[in-house]
Amino acid sequence: MAKRFRGWKWSVIRLTALAVASVVSVACVQSIVLPSHTVEWPQGLSEAPTDSGPATSRSVALTPATGYDEKEFFFKGRARRFAPKGDWGDDGHWAVQAANHTEPFGTRLLVRRPIDPQRFNGIVVVEWLNTTPGFDLDGGWLLLSQELMREGYAWVGVSAQPEGLNGIKQADPARYAGAHIDSNDLPWDIFTQAGLAIQAEPLRVLGSTRAHKLVAMGYSQSAVWLNTYINAIAPLNKVYDGFLLHGGAPMAIWTDTDKGVYLNPKLRADPSAPVLQVQTEMEVMVSWSLSKTPDTDLHRYWEITGGAHMHDVIQEGLKAIAPASFLEGQQSCIKPINNLPTERFDHAALNAMRLWMTHGTPAPKAPRLARNGLGFVKNDDDGNALGGLRLPELDAPTAQYGMYTNMTNSALSVKHIYLCVAGGDRRPFNAKQLKAHHPDHAAYVERYRAASDALVAQGLLRPADRDEGLAQAQAAQVP
């Protein structure tokens, strides 16, 4: 019997997801340039005007030294809804029936790419932008940006959901006057068509015509949507060459969204492309069922010890693009936010996906977090979890990383409470604890080095991240 939670409200799904075949022909994507100051968007793909910047822009961070620029494209077309066909079972083979009619939509693609086309490595990360904060959050970009720009990837953010469009329209009503997605049942087809648009016009979108592969990326709530996409929609079109999911709750969205969510879904054993799921400890603690995910030739599942859902990198990046209304009221948490650099494992995951798609080599397997007989994550004497995919900061520890033990000490708003709780916390060791773990500085650095080198050898840490972490360890006042 199908598992569903009825009466789901979208304001609730945004919070819950964080805490825890028919496509338009390629020929329909026309090369039409949008005149400046025009609000009527042409059909297909068109470059947005440059007289004002796009909402949720990262252009400030994309200095010439990075070798990257940012462009925005308006994307207008017609999309179909997909209704569940038959009963959706636990095997993930979810059949859908495409509607006989199409509905208009107007959205945008936000593109960050190498300025020099020779630097493009042929891999495009296509991110289903997260709408949890009420505007488009590029959580995948925040986790991957260092690796993306080091290695020459292109990144495309897709505003696939009505909530995200509503947010950017409030930020700039004139620029996005033509933006509209009239139903949460349309994002499935819109995300497919975004991939087709990139394939149809690589020179305009990517700045290069070289052969490329598309990785569908989803952070948190967007990963939940991609659970459904992988099971039900991707087999119909096979537009994406790989799927990279981070921090998704154990649920999926029904294609007919009025039905709510499917609880504890399993991804199908025969996905249309390789799938790599990355979960932090915070998500693992509330998604026990996902820890049972088997590693196969088409599916890998990683659990990051000590990681928080919204660690400092995500929170700082969120605030950098948030509208003034979101930033109202100063946020302050009782404990320092978790700063474990878990994004380094996301860098390794992206590189593993690149090799998987281009060379057929499955991503490395990673150990799971240790659990006791009742299923709870086990901790060591310092309070850090045992097992799992461990950064050198856990094997050469200088702090304890907590989950669900932080709280706001400022305004008691849902937003402030959520940011503190989802941010986790850290408790630096005192001098006695540091001395107990590390007799002297040289011993600490050597322990950190050994843990780093082991991860690099396994393909679980990028050499550049190893070097950065080791330099930080050498400069640290430990013990």
Short mmCIF file of C-alpha atoms in Angstrom, two decimals:
data_model
loop_
_atom_site.label_atom_id
_atom_site.label_comp_id
_atom_site.label_asym_id
_atom_site.label_seq_id
_atom_site.Cartn_x
_atom_site.Cartn_y
_atom_site.Cartn_z
CA MET A 1 0.00 0.00 0.00
CA ALA A 2 1.31 3.43 -0.90
CA LYS A 3 2.69 5.48 1.97
CA ARG A 4 1.59 9.10 1.99
CA PHE A 5 1.02 11.98 4.33
CA ARG A 6 -2.11 13.82 3.32
CA GLY A 7 -2.98 17.42 3.82
CA TRP A 8 0.63 18.57 3.38
CA LYS A 9 1.13 22.32 3.45
CA TRP A 10 4.09 23.76 1.55
CA SER A 11 5.18 25.95 4.43
CA VAL A 12 5.53 22.77 6.49
CA ILE A 13 7.34 20.74 3.84
CA ARG A 14 10.02 23.42 3.57
CA LEU A 15 10.85 23.17 7.27
CA THR A 16 10.51 19.40 7.54
CA ALA A 17 12.59 18.63 4.47
CA LEU A 18 15.38 20.85 5.75
CA ALA A 19 15.36 19.35 9.22
CA VAL A 20 15.75 16.16 8.69
CA ALA A 21 6.92 11.59 -20.64
CA SER A 22 6.64 14.41 -22.07
CA VAL A 23 9.16 17.17 -22.53
CA VAL A 24 9.32 20.05 -24.96
CA SER A 25 11.33 19.28 -28.08
CA VAL A 26 14.83 20.68 -28.21
CA ALA A 27 13.76 22.51 -31.32
CA CYS A 28 11.39 24.61 -29.23
CA VAL A 29 14.27 26.30 -27.44
CA GLN A 30 14.82 29.35 -29.65
CA SER A 31 17.78 31.75 -29.70
CA ILE A 32 15.84 34.91 -29.02
CA VAL A 33 17.48 37.86 -27.26
CA LEU A 34 15.26 39.67 -24.81
CA PRO A 35 15.22 43.46 -25.44
CA SER A 36 16.08 45.55 -22.40
CA HIS A 37 13.18 46.86 -20.32
CA THR A 38 10.76 44.38 -21.89
CA VAL A 39 8.53 42.44 -19.52
CA GLU A 40 6.97 40.15 -22.12
CA TRP A 41 9.33 37.19 -22.29
CA PRO A 42 9.81 35.46 -25.65
CA GLN A 43 9.19 31.76 -26.04
CA GLY A 44 12.18 29.54 -25.24
CA LEU A 45 15.50 30.68 -23.81
CA SER A 46 16.60 34.33 -23.76
CA GLU A 47 19.40 36.21 -22.09
CA ALA A 48 18.21 38.47 -19.30
CA PRO A 49 18.93 42.21 -19.48
CA THR A 50 22.16 43.41 -17.93
CA ASP A 51 20.92 46.77 -16.66
CA SER A 52 20.22 45.21 -13.26
CA GLY A 53 21.63 42.10 -11.65
CA PRO A 54 19.71 38.87 -11.06
CA ALA A 55 18.11 38.14 -7.71
CA THR A 56 20.18 35.84 -5.45
CA SER A 57 23.28 36.77 -7.43
CA ARG A 58 26.76 35.66 -6.33
CA SER A 59 28.50 38.08 -8.71
CA VAL A 60 30.18 39.90 -5.80
CA ALA A 61 32.08 36.70 -4.96
CA LEU A 62 32.88 35.93 -8.60
CA THR A 63 35.80 38.31 -8.91
CA PRO A 64 38.03 38.23 -12.02
CA ALA A 65 40.53 36.24 -9.98
CA THR A 66 38.08 33.33 -9.82
CA GLY A 67 37.89 33.14 -13.61
CA TYR A 68 34.10 32.83 -13.42
CA ASP A 69 31.17 35.01 -14.39
CA GLU A 70 27.42 34.87 -13.85
CA LYS A 71 24.63 35.20 -16.38
CA GLU A 72 20.87 34.86 -16.16
CA PHE A 73 18.54 33.46 -18.80
CA PHE A 74 14.79 33.76 -18.89
CA PHE A 75 13.13 30.49 -19.82
CA LYS A 76 9.57 30.34 -21.10
CA GLY A 77 7.61 27.36 -22.38
CA ARG A 78 4.83 24.89 -21.66
CA ALA A 79 5.01 21.99 -19.22
CA ARG A 80 2.93 18.94 -18.40
CA ARG A 81 1.77 17.52 -15.12
CA PHE A 82 2.38 13.88 -14.20
CA ALA A 83 -0.16 11.87 -12.23
CA PRO A 84 0.83 8.71 -10.35
CA LYS A 85 -0.13 5.60 -12.29
CA GLY A 86 -1.04 2.59 -10.20
CA ASP A 87 0.35 2.08 -6.72
CA TRP A 88 3.81 3.36 -5.83
CA GLY A 89 5.65 0.58 -4.06
CA ASP A 90 8.82 0.30 -2.04
CA ASP A 91 10.89 -0.80 -5.04
CA GLY A 92 10.95 2.77 -6.38
CA HIS A 93 9.52 1.80 -9.75
CA TRP A 94 6.98 4.58 -9.80
CA ALA A 95 4.86 4.85 -12.91
CA VAL A 96 3.31 8.14 -13.97
CA GLN A 97 0.84 9.28 -16.60
CA ALA A 98 1.54 12.53 -18.44
CA ALA A 99 -1.37 14.92 -18.84
CA ASN A 100 -2.76 15.43 -22.34
CA HIS A 101 -2.44 19.18 -22.12
CA THR A 102 0.39 21.58 -21.36
CA GLU A 103 0.45 24.73 -19.24
CA PRO A 104 2.57 27.85 -19.74
CA PHE A 105 5.44 28.75 -17.45
CA GLY A 106 8.11 31.43 -17.27
CA THR A 107 11.18 30.98 -15.08
CA ARG A 108 14.93 31.60 -15.07
CA LEU A 109 18.26 29.80 -15.24
CA LEU A 110 21.11 31.31 -13.23
CA VAL A 111 24.44 30.33 -14.81
CA ARG A 112 27.97 30.47 -13.38
CA ARG A 113 30.67 29.34 -15.76
CA PRO A 114 34.36 29.71 -16.59
CA ILE A 115 35.11 32.93 -18.45
CA ASP A 116 37.71 31.10 -20.52
CA PRO A 117 35.89 28.32 -22.43
CA GLN A 118 39.10 26.31 -22.45
CA ARG A 119 38.78 25.91 -18.67
CA PHE A 120 35.36 24.23 -18.92
CA ASN A 121 35.81 20.58 -17.98
CA GLY A 122 32.66 19.34 -19.68
CA ILE A 123 30.57 18.77 -16.54
CA VAL A 124 27.51 20.90 -15.74
CA VAL A 125 25.99 20.82 -12.26
CA VAL A 126 22.30 21.63 -12.69
CA GLU A 127 20.88 22.54 -9.30
CA TRP A 128 17.19 22.40 -8.40
CA LEU A 129 17.24 25.59 -6.33
CA ASN A 130 15.99 25.25 -2.76
CA THR A 131 12.97 27.37 -1.82
CA THR A 132 12.86 26.76 1.93
CA PRO A 133 13.76 30.32 2.99
CA GLY A 134 11.10 31.76 0.67
CA PHE A 135 13.56 32.61 -2.12
CA ASP A 136 16.05 30.66 -4.23
CA LEU A 137 18.86 29.21 -2.11
CA ASP A 138 21.79 27.74 -4.03
CA GLY A 139 22.83 25.31 -1.31
CA GLY A 140 24.62 23.07 -3.78
CA TRP A 141 26.71 25.97 -5.04
CA LEU A 142 27.65 26.90 -1.47
CA LEU A 143 28.85 23.35 -0.81
CA LEU A 144 30.62 22.86 -4.13
CA SER A 145 31.83 26.30 -5.26
CA GLN A 146 35.49 25.77 -4.35
CA GLU A 147 35.68 22.52 -6.30
CA LEU A 148 33.58 23.89 -9.16
CA MET A 149 35.90 26.84 -9.73
CA ARG A 150 39.13 24.90 -9.09
CA GLU A 151 38.29 22.28 -11.69
CA GLY A 152 36.37 24.22 -14.36
CA TYR A 153 32.80 22.99 -13.90
CA ALA A 154 29.78 24.96 -15.05
CA TRP A 155 26.82 25.46 -12.70
CA VAL A 156 23.21 26.19 -13.60
CA GLY A 157 20.57 26.99 -10.98
CA VAL A 158 16.98 26.27 -11.99
CA SER A 159 14.09 28.15 -10.41
CA ALA A 160 11.72 25.21 -10.69
CA GLN A 161 9.13 25.94 -8.00
CA PRO A 162 6.52 28.68 -7.49
CA GLU A 163 7.87 29.56 -4.03
CA GLY A 164 11.28 30.47 -5.40
CA LEU A 165 9.81 32.59 -8.17
CA ASN A 166 7.59 34.42 -5.72
CA GLY A 167 10.67 35.28 -3.69
CA ILE A 168 12.69 36.69 -6.58
CA LYS A 169 9.65 38.56 -7.92
CA GLN A 170 9.35 40.33 -4.59
CA ALA A 171 13.04 41.23 -4.81
CA ASP A 172 12.71 42.69 -8.31
CA PRO A 173 9.08 42.93 -9.56
CA ALA A 174 10.00 44.62 -12.85
CA ARG A 175 12.75 42.21 -13.86
CA TYR A 176 10.67 39.12 -13.14
CA ALA A 177 7.27 40.39 -14.21
CA GLY A 178 7.02 37.56 -16.73
CA ALA A 179 7.94 34.85 -14.24
CA HIS A 180 5.22 32.40 -13.27
CA ILE A 181 4.85 28.74 -12.39
CA ASP A 182 1.19 28.23 -11.65
CA SER A 183 1.33 24.86 -9.92
CA ASN A 184 3.69 22.73 -7.82
CA ASP A 185 2.80 19.90 -10.20
CA LEU A 186 4.84 21.48 -13.03
CA PRO A 187 8.45 21.50 -11.67
CA TRP A 188 9.11 17.92 -12.83
CA ASP A 189 8.75 18.85 -16.49
CA ILE A 190 10.38 22.26 -16.05
CA PHE A 191 13.52 20.69 -14.59
CA THR A 192 13.67 18.26 -17.51
CA GLN A 193 13.26 21.08 -19.99
CA ALA A 194 16.02 23.07 -18.29
CA GLY A 195 18.40 20.20 -19.02
CA LEU A 196 17.24 20.10 -22.62
CA ALA A 197 17.75 23.84 -22.97
CA ILE A 198 21.37 23.51 -21.81
CA GLN A 199 21.92 20.69 -24.28
CA ALA A 200 20.29 22.67 -27.11
CA GLU A 201 22.29 25.85 -26.64
CA PRO A 202 25.61 25.03 -24.96
CA LEU A 203 27.45 27.97 -26.54
CA ARG A 204 25.02 30.53 -25.16
CA VAL A 205 24.46 28.91 -21.78
CA LEU A 206 27.88 27.42 -21.09
CA GLY A 207 30.10 29.54 -23.30
CA SER A 208 31.39 26.36 -24.93
CA THR A 209 30.25 23.78 -27.46
CA ARG A 210 32.38 20.93 -26.15
CA ALA A 211 30.65 17.67 -25.26
CA HIS A 212 29.27 17.79 -21.76
CA LYS A 213 27.40 15.81 -19.14
CA LEU A 214 24.71 17.04 -16.76
CA VAL A 215 24.66 16.30 -13.02
CA ALA A 216 21.32 17.00 -11.31
CA MET A 217 22.00 18.43 -7.84
CA GLY A 218 19.63 18.90 -4.91
CA TYR A 219 20.31 20.25 -1.42
CA SER A 220 17.86 19.45 1.41
CA GLN A 221 14.28 20.05 0.24
CA SER A 222 15.44 19.91 -3.39
CA ALA A 223 16.96 16.48 -2.75
CA VAL A 224 13.52 15.34 -1.60
CA TRP A 225 12.05 16.45 -4.93
CA LEU A 226 14.84 14.67 -6.77
CA ASN A 227 13.99 11.43 -4.96
CA THR A 228 10.75 11.45 -6.91
CA TYR A 229 12.42 12.65 -10.08
CA ILE A 230 14.88 9.74 -10.01
CA ASN A 231 12.17 7.15 -9.44
CA ALA A 232 9.40 8.43 -11.67
CA ILE A 233 10.51 11.08 -14.19
CA ALA A 234 14.16 10.48 -15.11
CA PRO A 235 13.50 7.05 -16.71
CA LEU A 236 11.13 8.75 -19.17
CA ASN A 237 13.68 11.15 -20.61
CA LYS A 238 17.21 10.33 -19.38
CA VAL A 239 18.33 13.95 -19.69
CA TYR A 240 20.67 13.85 -16.69
CA ASP A 241 23.82 11.76 -16.58
CA GLY A 242 24.12 11.63 -12.79
CA PHE A 243 22.38 12.68 -9.56
CA LEU A 244 24.08 14.23 -6.52
CA LEU A 245 21.88 14.61 -3.45
CA HIS A 246 22.82 16.29 -0.16
CA GLY A 247 20.88 16.36 3.08
CA GLY A 248 17.47 15.16 1.93
CA ALA A 249 14.89 13.96 4.43
CA PRO A 250 13.58 10.37 4.08
CA MET A 251 10.62 11.33 1.93
CA ALA A 252 9.61 12.05 -1.64
CA ILE A 253 7.01 14.38 -3.16
CA TRP A 254 4.09 12.86 -5.04
CA THR A 255 3.97 14.10 -8.63
CA ASP A 256 0.40 15.09 -7.89
CA THR A 257 1.49 17.27 -5.00
CA ASP A 258 -1.94 17.47 -3.42
CA LYS A 259 -1.30 13.91 -2.28
CA GLY A 260 1.53 15.17 -0.07
CA VAL A 261 4.69 13.17 0.59
CA TYR A 262 5.74 9.56 0.33
CA LEU A 263 7.45 8.55 3.59
CA ASN A 264 10.66 6.51 3.77
CA PRO A 265 11.04 5.98 0.02
CA LYS A 266 13.66 3.76 -1.51
CA LEU A 267 15.42 4.80 -4.66
CA ARG A 268 14.94 2.36 -7.50
CA ALA A 269 17.74 -0.17 -7.97
CA ASP A 270 17.96 0.63 -11.69
CA PRO A 271 18.16 4.44 -11.90
CA SER A 272 18.63 6.00 -15.31
CA ALA A 273 22.02 7.36 -14.15
CA PRO A 274 24.38 6.96 -11.15
CA VAL A 275 23.17 8.36 -7.83
CA LEU A 276 25.35 9.59 -4.94
CA GLN A 277 23.65 10.60 -1.67
CA VAL A 278 25.57 12.59 0.94
CA GLN A 279 24.09 12.96 4.43
CA THR A 280 25.47 14.77 7.47
CA GLU A 281 25.18 13.27 10.93
CA MET A 282 22.32 15.62 11.71
CA GLU A 283 20.22 14.18 8.89
CA VAL A 284 21.29 10.63 9.65
CA MET A 285 19.99 10.96 13.22
CA VAL A 286 16.44 11.50 11.92
CA SER A 287 16.59 9.26 8.85
CA TRP A 288 17.44 5.81 10.12
CA SER A 289 15.86 4.17 7.12
CA LEU A 290 18.38 5.80 4.78
CA SER A 291 21.26 4.21 6.68
CA LYS A 292 20.06 0.88 5.30
CA THR A 293 20.61 2.08 1.73
CA PRO A 294 22.73 -0.53 -0.07
CA ASP A 295 25.77 0.49 -2.09
CA THR A 296 25.45 -0.80 -5.65
CA ASP A 297 27.09 -0.20 -9.01
CA LEU A 298 24.59 2.63 -9.59
CA HIS A 299 24.12 3.98 -6.08
CA ARG A 300 26.43 5.18 -3.33
CA TYR A 301 25.45 6.53 0.10
CA TRP A 302 27.78 8.54 2.39
CA GLU A 303 27.27 9.57 6.04
CA ILE A 304 29.42 12.46 7.34
CA THR A 305 30.36 12.21 11.01
CA GLY A 306 29.88 15.41 13.01
CA GLY A 307 28.25 17.33 10.18
CA ALA A 308 25.29 19.70 10.62
CA HIS A 309 22.52 20.37 8.14
CA MET A 310 23.19 24.11 7.97
CA HIS A 311 26.76 24.60 9.14
CA ASP A 312 28.50 27.96 8.97
CA VAL A 313 29.17 27.85 5.20
CA ILE A 314 25.47 27.46 4.41
CA GLN A 315 24.34 30.05 6.95
CA GLU A 316 26.81 32.70 5.83
CA GLY A 317 25.96 32.04 2.18
CA LEU A 318 22.24 32.23 2.90
CA LYS A 319 22.54 35.62 4.56
CA ALA A 320 24.69 36.98 1.72
CA ILE A 321 21.80 36.76 -0.76
CA ALA A 322 18.81 37.08 1.58
CA PRO A 323 16.42 40.02 1.16
CA ALA A 324 16.33 42.65 3.88
CA SER A 325 13.06 41.26 5.21
CA PHE A 326 14.71 37.91 5.91
CA LEU A 327 17.57 39.54 7.79
CA GLU A 328 15.32 41.54 10.12
CA GLY A 329 16.17 40.86 13.75
CA GLN A 330 19.66 39.88 14.75
CA GLN A 331 20.20 36.16 15.05
CA SER A 332 22.23 34.91 18.00
CA CYS A 333 22.61 31.33 19.17
CA ILE A 334 23.45 30.06 22.64
CA LYS A 335 26.39 28.04 21.31
CA PRO A 336 28.72 28.60 18.36
CA ILE A 337 27.40 27.18 15.07
CA ASN A 338 29.00 23.97 13.78
CA ASN A 339 31.97 24.88 11.58
CA LEU A 340 33.17 21.42 10.60
CA PRO A 341 34.18 21.81 6.91
CA THR A 342 31.94 19.01 5.65
CA GLU A 343 31.79 20.65 2.21
CA ARG A 344 35.17 18.99 1.59
CA PHE A 345 33.38 15.67 1.31
CA ASP A 346 30.92 17.26 -1.14
CA HIS A 347 33.92 18.25 -3.25
CA ALA A 348 35.07 14.64 -3.24
CA ALA A 349 31.54 13.50 -4.08
CA LEU A 350 31.40 15.75 -7.13
CA ASN A 351 34.77 14.49 -8.36
CA ALA A 352 33.62 10.92 -7.78
CA MET A 353 30.48 11.61 -9.81
CA ARG A 354 32.59 13.09 -12.61
CA LEU A 355 34.69 9.93 -12.79
CA TRP A 356 31.58 7.76 -12.56
CA MET A 357 29.98 9.47 -15.54
CA THR A 358 33.07 9.81 -17.70
CA HIS A 359 34.99 6.63 -16.90
CA GLY A 360 32.34 4.31 -15.48
CA THR A 361 34.14 4.02 -12.13
CA PRO A 362 31.62 3.94 -9.25
CA ALA A 363 32.20 6.37 -6.40
CA PRO A 364 34.14 5.02 -3.40
CA LYS A 365 32.18 3.31 -0.66
CA ALA A 366 32.18 4.99 2.76
CA PRO A 367 31.63 3.52 6.23
CA ARG A 368 28.31 4.19 7.96
CA LEU A 369 27.91 5.82 11.36
CA ALA A 370 27.98 3.34 14.26
CA ARG A 371 24.65 2.65 15.99
CA ASN A 372 23.72 0.90 19.19
CA GLY A 373 21.14 -1.89 19.54
CA LEU A 374 18.30 0.64 19.63
CA GLY A 375 19.45 2.32 16.45
CA PHE A 376 20.87 5.50 17.98
CA VAL A 377 24.20 6.89 16.78
CA LYS A 378 27.01 5.92 19.16
CA ASN A 379 29.42 8.52 20.56
CA ASP A 380 32.94 8.35 21.91
CA ASP A 381 34.01 9.68 25.31
CA ASP A 382 34.28 13.21 23.90
CA GLY A 383 30.72 13.17 22.59
CA ASN A 384 31.65 12.81 18.91
CA ALA A 385 30.02 10.10 16.85
CA LEU A 386 31.77 6.86 15.99
CA GLY A 387 32.15 5.47 12.50
CA GLY A 388 30.98 7.21 9.36
CA LEU A 389 32.89 9.28 6.85
CA ARG A 390 35.29 11.21 9.06
CA LEU A 391 37.18 14.39 8.34
CA PRO A 392 40.68 14.62 9.91
CA GLU A 393 39.07 17.05 12.38
CA LEU A 394 37.35 14.00 13.91
CA ASP A 395 40.36 11.69 13.96
CA ALA A 396 42.62 14.47 15.29
CA PRO A 397 39.90 16.17 17.34
CA THR A 398 40.00 19.61 18.90
CA ALA A 399 36.26 20.05 19.55
CA GLN A 400 32.99 18.25 20.12
CA TYR A 401 30.32 18.69 17.44
CA GLY A 402 26.72 18.60 18.63
CA MET A 403 23.38 17.93 16.97
CA TYR A 404 20.03 19.46 17.91
CA THR A 405 21.43 21.03 21.08
CA ASN A 406 21.61 24.67 20.01
CA MET A 407 18.95 27.36 20.42
CA THR A 408 18.47 31.04 19.76
CA ASN A 409 18.98 33.49 22.58
CA SER A 410 17.56 36.37 20.60
CA ALA A 411 14.13 36.75 19.02
CA LEU A 412 12.02 33.62 19.47
CA SER A 413 10.96 33.40 15.84
CA VAL A 414 10.61 30.17 13.87
CA LYS A 415 13.37 31.38 11.56
CA HIS A 416 15.85 32.09 14.35
CA ILE A 417 15.08 28.87 16.19
CA TYR A 418 15.44 26.88 13.00
CA LEU A 419 18.78 28.42 12.00
CA CYS A 420 20.28 27.69 15.42
CA VAL A 421 18.94 24.15 15.68
CA ALA A 422 19.82 23.22 12.08
CA GLY A 423 23.23 24.84 12.48
CA GLY A 424 24.28 22.39 15.16
CA ASP A 425 27.00 23.50 17.54
CA ARG A 426 30.63 23.06 18.50
CA ARG A 427 32.35 22.95 21.87
CA PRO A 428 36.12 23.52 21.64
CA PHE A 429 38.17 21.27 23.89
CA ASN A 430 39.80 22.85 26.91
CA ALA A 431 43.55 22.73 27.46
CA LYS A 432 43.37 19.50 29.45
CA GLN A 433 41.36 17.71 26.74
CA LEU A 434 43.69 18.94 24.01
CA LYS A 435 46.74 17.73 25.92
CA ALA A 436 45.13 14.34 26.49
CA HIS A 437 44.60 13.89 22.74
CA HIS A 438 47.75 15.56 21.46
CA PRO A 439 50.97 15.41 23.56
CA ASP A 440 52.53 18.14 21.43
CA HIS A 441 51.92 20.13 18.27
CA ALA A 442 53.99 17.85 16.08
CA ALA A 443 51.96 14.82 17.18
CA TYR A 444 48.73 16.66 16.37
CA VAL A 445 49.91 17.67 12.90
CA GLU A 446 51.17 14.17 12.12
CA ARG A 447 47.86 12.64 13.22
CA TYR A 448 45.98 15.13 11.04
CA ARG A 449 48.31 14.43 8.12
CA ALA A 450 47.86 10.66 8.35
CA ALA A 451 44.06 10.91 8.43
CA SER A 452 44.10 13.29 5.45
CA ASP A 453 46.41 11.13 3.36
CA ALA A 454 44.28 8.06 3.99
CA LEU A 455 41.17 9.88 2.73
CA VAL A 456 42.96 11.15 -0.38
CA ALA A 457 44.16 7.63 -1.17
CA GLN A 458 40.57 6.38 -1.00
CA GLY A 459 39.23 9.13 -3.25
CA LEU A 460 37.26 10.62 -0.35
CA LEU A 461 39.18 13.89 -0.06
CA ARG A 462 40.52 16.17 -2.79
CA PRO A 463 44.25 16.90 -2.67
CA ALA A 464 43.62 20.67 -2.58
CA ASP A 465 41.37 20.25 0.44
CA ARG A 466 43.97 18.05 2.10
CA ASP A 467 46.57 20.79 1.64
CA GLU A 468 44.25 23.51 2.93
CA GLY A 469 43.30 21.51 6.01
CA LEU A 470 46.88 20.56 6.77
CA ALA A 471 47.98 24.20 6.56
CA GLN A 472 45.27 25.11 9.03
CA ALA A 473 46.36 22.32 11.36
CA GLN A 474 49.98 23.47 11.20
CA ALA A 475 48.92 27.01 12.11
CA ALA A 476 46.58 25.94 14.93
CA GLN A 477 47.51 26.49 18.55
CA VAL A 478 47.24 22.83 19.50
CA PRO A 479 47.65 21.70 22.17
#
